[in-house]
XYZ file of C-alpha atoms in Angstrom:
516
model
C -14.951 -5.036 -47.295
C -15.836 -6.095 -43.527
C -17.561 -4.182 -41.400
C -15.069 -3.540 -38.587
C -12.696 -2.334 -41.803
C -12.746 1.112 -44.152
C -10.960 2.498 -46.629
C -8.260 5.589 -45.652
C -8.462 8.561 -47.545
C -5.566 11.407 -46.532
C -8.634 13.333 -45.410
C -9.422 10.681 -43.181
C -5.675 10.596 -42.006
C -6.426 13.988 -41.355
C -9.092 14.027 -39.093
C -7.326 10.936 -36.896
C -4.201 13.372 -36.426
C -6.462 16.207 -35.136
C -8.871 14.213 -33.379
C -11.458 15.395 -34.883
C -14.552 13.201 -35.433
C -17.246 13.490 -38.358
C -19.715 15.262 -36.432
C -17.258 17.780 -34.760
C -16.193 19.113 -38.828
C -19.717 19.338 -39.541
C -20.629 20.984 -37.027
C -17.747 23.447 -37.601
C -18.593 23.576 -41.924
C -22.404 23.857 -40.856
C -22.902 21.272 -43.323
C -24.556 17.682 -42.927
C -22.317 14.760 -41.897
C -22.972 12.132 -44.508
C -20.605 15.160 -46.786
C -18.552 14.448 -44.128
C -18.514 10.606 -44.152
C -18.641 10.672 -47.805
C -15.517 12.769 -48.406
C -13.525 10.559 -45.656
C -14.215 7.228 -47.586
C -13.627 8.930 -51.265
C -16.928 8.883 -52.571
C -17.463 12.373 -53.017
C -14.238 14.618 -54.236
C -13.062 17.693 -52.648
C -13.795 20.843 -54.946
C -10.628 23.411 -55.004
C -12.684 26.462 -55.166
C -15.289 25.373 -52.762
C -15.911 28.166 -50.329
C -16.383 25.275 -47.213
C -13.333 23.542 -48.489
C -11.396 26.940 -47.688
C -12.801 26.962 -44.273
C -11.992 23.231 -43.752
C -8.510 24.391 -44.882
C -8.485 27.574 -42.246
C -9.503 25.436 -39.513
C -7.186 22.871 -39.223
C -4.616 25.230 -39.636
C -5.734 27.207 -36.745
C -5.093 24.010 -34.665
C -1.533 23.981 -35.621
C -1.228 27.281 -35.657
C 0.602 27.062 -32.165
C 3.373 24.198 -33.006
C 4.218 26.286 -36.178
C 2.041 23.788 -38.464
C 4.408 20.892 -37.375
C 1.714 18.211 -37.505
C 0.681 19.622 -40.805
C 4.370 19.311 -42.169
C 4.762 15.946 -40.296
C 1.355 14.577 -43.010
C 3.053 16.448 -46.050
C 7.030 15.270 -45.838
C 6.350 12.444 -47.672
C 4.777 13.889 -50.922
C 6.398 17.423 -50.935
C 9.951 17.100 -49.104
C 10.446 20.389 -49.147
C 7.118 21.063 -46.640
C 9.446 22.240 -43.118
C 11.432 25.447 -44.968
C 7.783 26.836 -46.979
C 5.956 29.195 -45.703
C 2.269 29.219 -44.727
C 0.426 30.222 -47.875
C 2.600 27.544 -49.540
C 1.611 25.034 -47.257
C -1.663 25.697 -47.544
C -1.710 24.980 -51.111
C 0.221 21.393 -50.161
C -2.593 21.000 -48.173
C -5.164 21.862 -50.428
C -3.269 19.090 -53.005
C -3.058 16.637 -50.896
C -6.568 16.681 -49.597
C -8.009 16.363 -53.501
C -5.551 13.533 -53.759
C -7.501 11.682 -51.878
C -4.903 8.562 -51.995
C -6.332 5.115 -50.428
C -5.096 3.350 -47.701
C -6.704 -0.165 -47.230
C -7.862 -1.923 -44.287
C -8.035 0.090 -41.111
C -10.081 -0.451 -38.104
C -12.804 2.153 -36.992
C -11.922 4.107 -34.610
C -14.249 5.454 -31.477
C -13.160 9.406 -32.411
C -15.354 8.541 -35.379
C -17.926 8.913 -33.645
C -17.331 11.728 -30.820
C -16.721 15.204 -30.339
C -13.119 16.049 -28.918
C -13.506 19.242 -27.105
C -9.901 20.101 -26.868
C -8.021 18.935 -29.928
C -4.472 19.365 -28.898
C -4.771 17.354 -25.607
C -3.409 13.949 -25.595
C -3.217 12.004 -23.019
C -0.513 9.389 -22.470
C -1.201 5.867 -21.587
C 0.733 3.417 -20.688
C 0.333 -0.355 -20.838
C 1.428 -3.168 -18.280
C 0.399 -6.315 -19.023
C -0.509 -9.811 -15.890
C 0.938 -9.940 -12.747
C 4.534 -8.874 -13.410
C 3.161 -5.731 -15.453
C 0.911 -4.340 -12.421
C 4.006 -5.095 -10.020
C 6.149 -2.476 -12.158
C 3.852 -0.272 -12.386
C 3.490 0.101 -8.323
C 7.316 -0.069 -8.689
C 7.830 2.426 -11.457
C 5.056 4.931 -9.429
C 7.122 4.516 -6.194
C 10.488 5.164 -7.704
C 9.112 8.517 -9.214
C 7.836 9.485 -6.176
C 10.848 9.309 -4.243
C 12.811 10.795 -6.714
C 10.646 14.126 -6.429
C 12.423 16.294 -4.173
C 9.113 18.311 -2.549
C 6.699 16.214 -0.095
C 4.190 13.694 -1.948
C 1.317 11.964 -0.906
C 0.728 7.967 -2.604
C -3.324 7.144 -2.647
C -4.081 3.278 -3.050
C -7.054 1.681 -3.028
C -6.411 -1.969 -3.842
C -8.186 -5.026 -5.272
C -9.641 -8.320 -3.098
C -7.214 -10.664 -4.576
C -3.836 -10.388 -3.816
C -1.709 -13.387 -5.210
C -0.499 -11.019 -7.637
C 1.742 -9.179 -4.941
C 2.271 -12.132 -2.608
C 3.710 -14.577 -5.755
C 7.081 -12.997 -5.468
C 9.293 -12.734 -2.791
C 11.794 -10.751 -4.193
C 8.782 -8.081 -5.600
C 7.872 -7.697 -1.915
C 11.377 -7.601 -0.335
C 11.685 -4.449 -3.137
C 8.277 -3.229 -2.377
C 8.814 -2.382 1.017
C 12.823 -0.940 0.394
C 10.611 1.243 -2.523
C 8.712 2.154 0.303
C 10.584 3.447 3.232
C 12.584 4.964 0.503
C 9.413 6.720 -0.368
C 8.453 7.287 3.254
C 11.974 8.411 4.667
C 11.773 11.328 1.508
C 9.172 13.030 4.180
C 6.206 11.566 2.080
C 2.462 10.011 2.601
C 0.525 7.154 1.616
C -2.936 6.462 2.389
C -4.001 2.901 0.987
C -7.918 1.580 1.479
C -7.843 -2.135 1.984
C -11.169 -4.584 1.322
C -11.730 -6.567 4.216
C -13.252 -9.554 2.741
C -9.609 -11.628 1.551
C -9.118 -14.786 1.814
C -7.927 -14.910 5.474
C -4.203 -16.018 4.234
C -3.912 -13.516 1.909
C -5.047 -10.980 4.427
C -2.299 -12.385 6.915
C 0.652 -12.512 4.538
C -0.221 -8.539 3.276
C -0.549 -7.380 7.121
C 2.765 -8.857 7.824
C 4.319 -6.713 4.708
C 2.372 -3.376 5.296
C 2.915 -3.161 9.573
C 6.642 -1.922 9.759
C 5.109 0.693 6.919
C 2.411 1.593 9.273
C 4.851 1.698 12.120
C 6.257 4.763 10.672
C 3.567 6.674 11.380
C 3.327 7.810 7.869
C 1.015 5.362 5.933
C -2.802 5.599 6.960
C -4.790 2.571 6.897
C -8.296 1.942 6.072
C -10.574 0.157 5.059
C -14.191 -0.127 2.613
C -16.834 -2.949 2.194
C -17.901 -2.071 -1.510
C -18.652 -4.727 -3.357
C -18.369 -4.189 -7.596
C -19.820 -7.600 -8.331
C -19.204 -11.446 -8.785
C -16.594 -10.886 -11.477
C -14.774 -7.655 -11.329
C -12.227 -6.547 -9.640
C -9.954 -3.174 -9.173
C -7.140 -1.209 -7.961
C -6.086 2.090 -8.229
C -2.671 3.905 -7.078
C -2.603 7.586 -7.263
C 0.845 9.688 -6.768
C -0.824 12.871 -6.278
C -0.199 15.729 -9.193
C 1.962 12.970 -11.015
C 0.693 10.089 -11.938
C -2.391 7.196 -11.566
C -2.658 3.450 -12.550
C -5.685 1.705 -12.990
C -6.410 -2.068 -13.200
C -9.779 -3.732 -13.849
C -9.236 -7.178 -13.400
C -11.855 -10.226 -14.517
C -12.032 -13.565 -11.543
C -12.338 -15.573 -14.452
C -8.998 -17.390 -16.003
C -7.963 -15.284 -19.005
C -4.147 -14.944 -19.955
C -3.462 -11.416 -18.748
C -4.935 -8.209 -17.510
C -3.949 -4.735 -18.443
C -3.178 -2.375 -16.017
C -2.955 1.452 -17.037
C -0.683 4.525 -16.572
C -1.429 7.757 -17.053
C 0.481 11.294 -16.386
C -2.112 13.247 -18.103
C -2.752 15.837 -15.132
C -6.046 16.183 -15.224
C -6.707 12.463 -15.514
C -4.323 11.767 -12.244
C -6.942 14.802 -10.364
C -9.644 13.319 -11.289
C -8.783 9.856 -10.188
C -7.541 11.396 -6.481
C -10.751 13.480 -6.162
C -12.195 10.146 -6.650
C -10.457 8.391 -4.076
C -10.308 10.921 -1.350
C -14.214 10.790 -2.126
C -13.966 7.280 -0.899
C -11.590 7.494 1.790
C -14.562 10.028 3.863
C -16.547 6.739 4.012
C -13.815 4.517 4.805
C -13.059 3.067 8.158
C -9.240 3.702 9.868
C -8.313 -0.301 10.035
C -5.708 0.619 13.380
C -5.427 3.229 16.464
C -2.406 4.979 17.038
C -0.749 5.489 20.481
C 1.803 8.053 21.005
C 3.217 9.808 23.587
C 0.684 11.746 25.024
C -1.649 8.289 24.504
C -0.683 6.359 27.475
C -3.845 7.108 29.549
C -5.970 5.627 26.973
C -3.873 2.959 25.868
C -4.193 1.767 29.644
C -7.765 1.706 29.550
C -7.823 -0.302 26.097
C -5.544 -2.637 27.359
C -7.042 -3.309 30.510
C -10.700 -3.647 29.120
C -9.781 -6.027 26.970
C -6.580 -8.140 28.158
C -9.163 -10.194 30.368
C -12.171 -10.663 28.144
C -12.456 -14.844 28.339
C -10.652 -15.559 24.456
C -7.554 -17.520 24.483
C -4.362 -14.679 23.293
C -0.588 -14.951 22.658
C 1.957 -12.430 23.659
C 4.842 -12.681 20.765
C 7.983 -10.478 22.474
C 11.284 -10.419 23.169
C 10.302 -10.621 26.927
C 6.117 -10.287 28.286
C 8.100 -8.494 31.702
C 4.626 -7.020 32.647
C 2.857 -10.140 33.117
C 5.916 -11.713 35.087
C 7.756 -8.667 36.959
C 6.133 -8.935 40.384
C 4.119 -5.691 41.845
C 6.481 -4.368 44.663
C 9.499 -5.016 41.903
C 7.572 -3.089 39.044
C 7.197 -0.092 41.879
C 10.961 -0.059 42.104
C 11.630 -0.091 38.254
C 9.280 2.683 38.219
C 11.174 4.919 40.761
C 14.492 4.082 39.726
C 12.970 5.608 36.577
C 11.827 8.925 38.361
C 8.265 7.778 37.739
C 6.070 10.528 39.829
C 3.460 8.141 42.324
C 0.479 9.381 41.324
C 1.446 7.743 37.382
C 3.023 4.912 39.140
C 0.330 4.058 41.052
C -2.075 4.340 37.897
C 0.337 2.118 35.805
C 0.471 -0.965 38.697
C -3.206 -0.466 38.262
C -3.094 -1.382 34.866
C -0.036 -4.105 35.737
C -2.801 -5.693 38.059
C -5.087 -5.295 35.779
C -2.539 -7.466 33.697
C -1.797 -10.096 36.082
C -5.587 -11.295 36.648
C -5.399 -12.568 33.290
C -2.412 -15.165 34.577
C -4.797 -16.524 37.813
C -7.181 -17.944 35.243
C -7.616 -21.827 34.663
C -8.694 -22.958 30.901
C -7.713 -21.451 27.822
C -8.261 -18.001 28.453
C -4.534 -17.200 28.909
C -1.731 -15.925 27.443
C 0.230 -18.126 25.238
C 4.317 -16.228 25.199
C 6.177 -16.715 22.244
C 9.694 -15.608 22.645
C 11.977 -15.097 19.912
C 15.083 -16.782 21.151
C 17.924 -14.864 18.946
C 16.313 -11.504 20.573
C 16.506 -13.079 23.297
C 20.097 -13.606 23.386
C 20.913 -10.042 21.855
C 18.652 -8.454 25.221
C 21.297 -10.741 27.166
C 24.408 -8.113 25.619
C 22.978 -5.040 25.917
C 23.874 -2.501 29.112
C 20.124 -1.922 29.858
C 16.977 -3.225 28.530
C 13.480 -1.858 27.036
C 9.981 -2.196 28.712
C 7.847 -2.116 25.967
C 4.448 -1.876 27.875
C 5.201 -0.076 30.966
C 6.948 2.855 28.677
C 3.486 2.843 27.008
C 2.492 3.771 29.965
C 4.426 6.134 30.966
C 4.519 7.955 28.054
C 8.467 7.793 28.197
C 11.055 4.228 27.595
C 11.382 2.984 31.022
C 14.712 0.050 31.133
C 16.351 -2.261 33.572
C 19.594 -2.935 34.181
C 21.359 -6.307 32.876
C 21.690 -7.406 35.596
C 17.800 -7.182 36.402
C 17.086 -8.958 33.609
C 19.071 -11.664 33.951
C 17.173 -11.897 37.601
C 13.732 -11.827 35.786
C 15.136 -15.070 33.180
C 16.025 -16.813 36.222
C 12.846 -16.402 37.963
C 10.851 -17.244 34.933
C 13.149 -20.636 34.268
C 12.376 -21.330 38.141
C 8.825 -21.069 37.403
C 8.490 -22.805 34.241
C 10.596 -25.827 35.936
C 7.840 -26.127 39.077
C 4.969 -25.097 36.520
C 2.516 -27.353 38.359
C 2.704 -25.210 41.636
C 2.938 -22.262 39.851
C 0.184 -20.061 37.715
C 2.065 -17.119 36.484
C 3.198 -18.968 32.658
C 0.863 -21.515 31.368
C 2.991 -22.101 27.889
C 5.978 -20.761 26.373
C 7.918 -21.285 23.137
C 11.361 -20.089 22.296
C 10.958 -18.929 18.509
C 13.680 -20.342 15.985
C 14.932 -18.291 13.814
C 12.788 -19.600 10.524
C 9.419 -19.305 12.636
C 10.470 -15.130 13.964
C 11.256 -13.508 9.947
C 7.076 -14.058 9.917
C 7.344 -11.502 12.166
C 10.280 -9.810 11.443
C 10.670 -7.080 14.119
C 7.099 -6.842 15.145
C 6.412 -7.232 18.990
C 2.475 -8.580 19.078
C 0.350 -9.201 21.539
C -3.193 -10.658 20.038
C -6.231 -11.822 21.613
C -8.563 -14.063 19.371
C -11.884 -12.533 18.061
C -10.669 -9.485 20.329
C -8.108 -7.146 19.555
C -4.632 -6.874 18.594
C -1.052 -4.670 19.440
C 1.642 -3.955 17.538
C 4.560 -2.138 19.319
C 6.855 -0.051 17.613
C 10.608 -0.926 18.164
C 12.569 1.581 20.608
C 15.209 2.655 18.196
C 12.429 3.572 15.508
C 10.623 5.517 18.455
C 10.763 9.599 18.019
C 7.578 12.186 18.951
C 6.008 11.607 15.502
C 5.986 7.394 15.260
C 3.687 5.641 17.305
C 4.102 3.713 19.661
C 1.873 1.453 19.252
C -1.368 0.531 16.894
C -4.612 -1.368 18.004
C -7.089 -3.113 16.149
C -10.313 -4.132 17.106
C -11.595 -5.495 13.307
C -12.004 -8.784 12.977
C -10.410 -9.769 10.063
C -7.378 -7.783 11.254
C -7.349 -10.031 14.475
C -7.931 -13.584 13.316
C -5.346 -12.860 10.597
C -3.103 -11.669 13.198
C -3.857 -14.653 15.460
C -3.153 -16.973 12.660
C -0.177 -15.863 12.218
C 0.758 -16.308 16.319
C -1.018 -20.146 16.142
C 0.572 -21.115 13.312
C 4.330 -19.954 14.694
C 3.193 -22.338 18.284
C 2.006 -24.864 16.491
C 4.879 -25.751 13.842
C 7.433 -24.683 16.767
C 9.913 -27.393 18.121
C 8.365 -29.811 20.516
C 11.804 -29.121 22.755
C 11.014 -25.382 22.546
C 7.238 -25.658 23.644
C 8.034 -27.414 26.706
C 8.247 -25.530 30.001
C 11.442 -27.700 31.415
C 13.265 -27.552 28.366
C 12.803 -23.933 27.519
C 13.258 -22.979 31.527
C 16.709 -25.057 30.451
C 17.621 -23.248 27.764
C 17.036 -20.153 28.802
C 19.572 -21.024 31.599
C 22.435 -22.162 29.050
C 21.745 -18.605 27.523
C 22.089 -16.724 31.067
C 25.196 -18.716 31.183
C 27.024 -18.319 27.442
C 26.035 -14.670 26.850
C 29.210 -12.335 28.670
C 27.703 -9.827 31.226
C 28.414 -6.172 29.104
C 31.349 -4.220 30.351
C 29.961 -1.192 31.961
C 32.952 0.756 32.773
């Protein structure tokens, strides 16, 4: 008989059913473990009148007492059809006969249970297996569905591995994942996620674009943790607090399938949560969140960063701050009832931004303006100013007439770009490229910082106006996204005179909204 196969007796089946190791049974009966081994392999018979045999019967029965001996009855039902109707004493007699019978069943693998002592025979961990990348995706979707379905406030804790192939290879999964995350967050729940910053740049870029709209809800807290698990092993962990935990180890070497494990055992879930919480204590935030009350600190941050000698992109519905003259900006602030002291602070910050416009060389703004967003703004009664609103700590608007005048001024500047330094390079982004960024408004300075603005329709007191980061992997990933949009734009959308002409056509073709 091969080494990894052993004969199974009824006694072995009994030990396996109750998760009792040979060592544990030997300790209970105060006998040598070799005797237990001989009973298990039928090398030694039970004696019906033995005191040790009687003690063993009593011990097993005590383990099954709480369930009215359901496990014992199940073991005996094939040999004793009336087992579910008999008394405890009759059941003990059946169990003795069944064990003495010692029927062999060939060829079962050795279990680790044979060599360990189980401290709690009745607690069994439910562990579900999911295979391959699709299995991992299904496992995560299952956790999100469960979290969204629960009524009380929930917390989801995630630590994801470096490789994102499993995440990025399915567009359908990303869409479903986004929808389920939004459903989860809309229920008043929160997500804590730890990202490895050592991912490949293209994977980090695509992953960020999927996560950023969730970060802007203010209910997702992203961190990074520089931790190495070795050259060949990576792992992912997701915990729905108090309810479920997922764990996956994957080898970097090629193999057919990796296995993801999901458990709903309370102690297992709590243990994994505690590990995640300890890890979070040594992690660093990926982004800083700015809210209404943070207007002054954001002005200081932006003024300090924007004029550093690095090229930068501004992907926004329209770059108002950089193009509105100071005198006109002052009039806009007064029309929006901004007091003089705050007005002076904001104008100073705007002037700081404008310094960049007077630079020669590469360290200037490249404007990426999504055409679809611009057309939509032309049809609105009043236009929201993103950056100035954050500076003020409240929403600042201009009229549709003012907006059209600004666009006309911009077209005029582009037409005479040789004699103006306000705008060096601009492109109108078509729909296919704009889909990469969704509804994001982004200022990204190469090797320096990135700011991601929220949409005005989503702004509330508990939602951040803007996220900023100075973490180089994040900055470089977002800069690469903007640069890709610039490089792949149609030539006519990057030619200043042609852009000016397209803007004029849009102004003429979109009717002024009726404000009556």
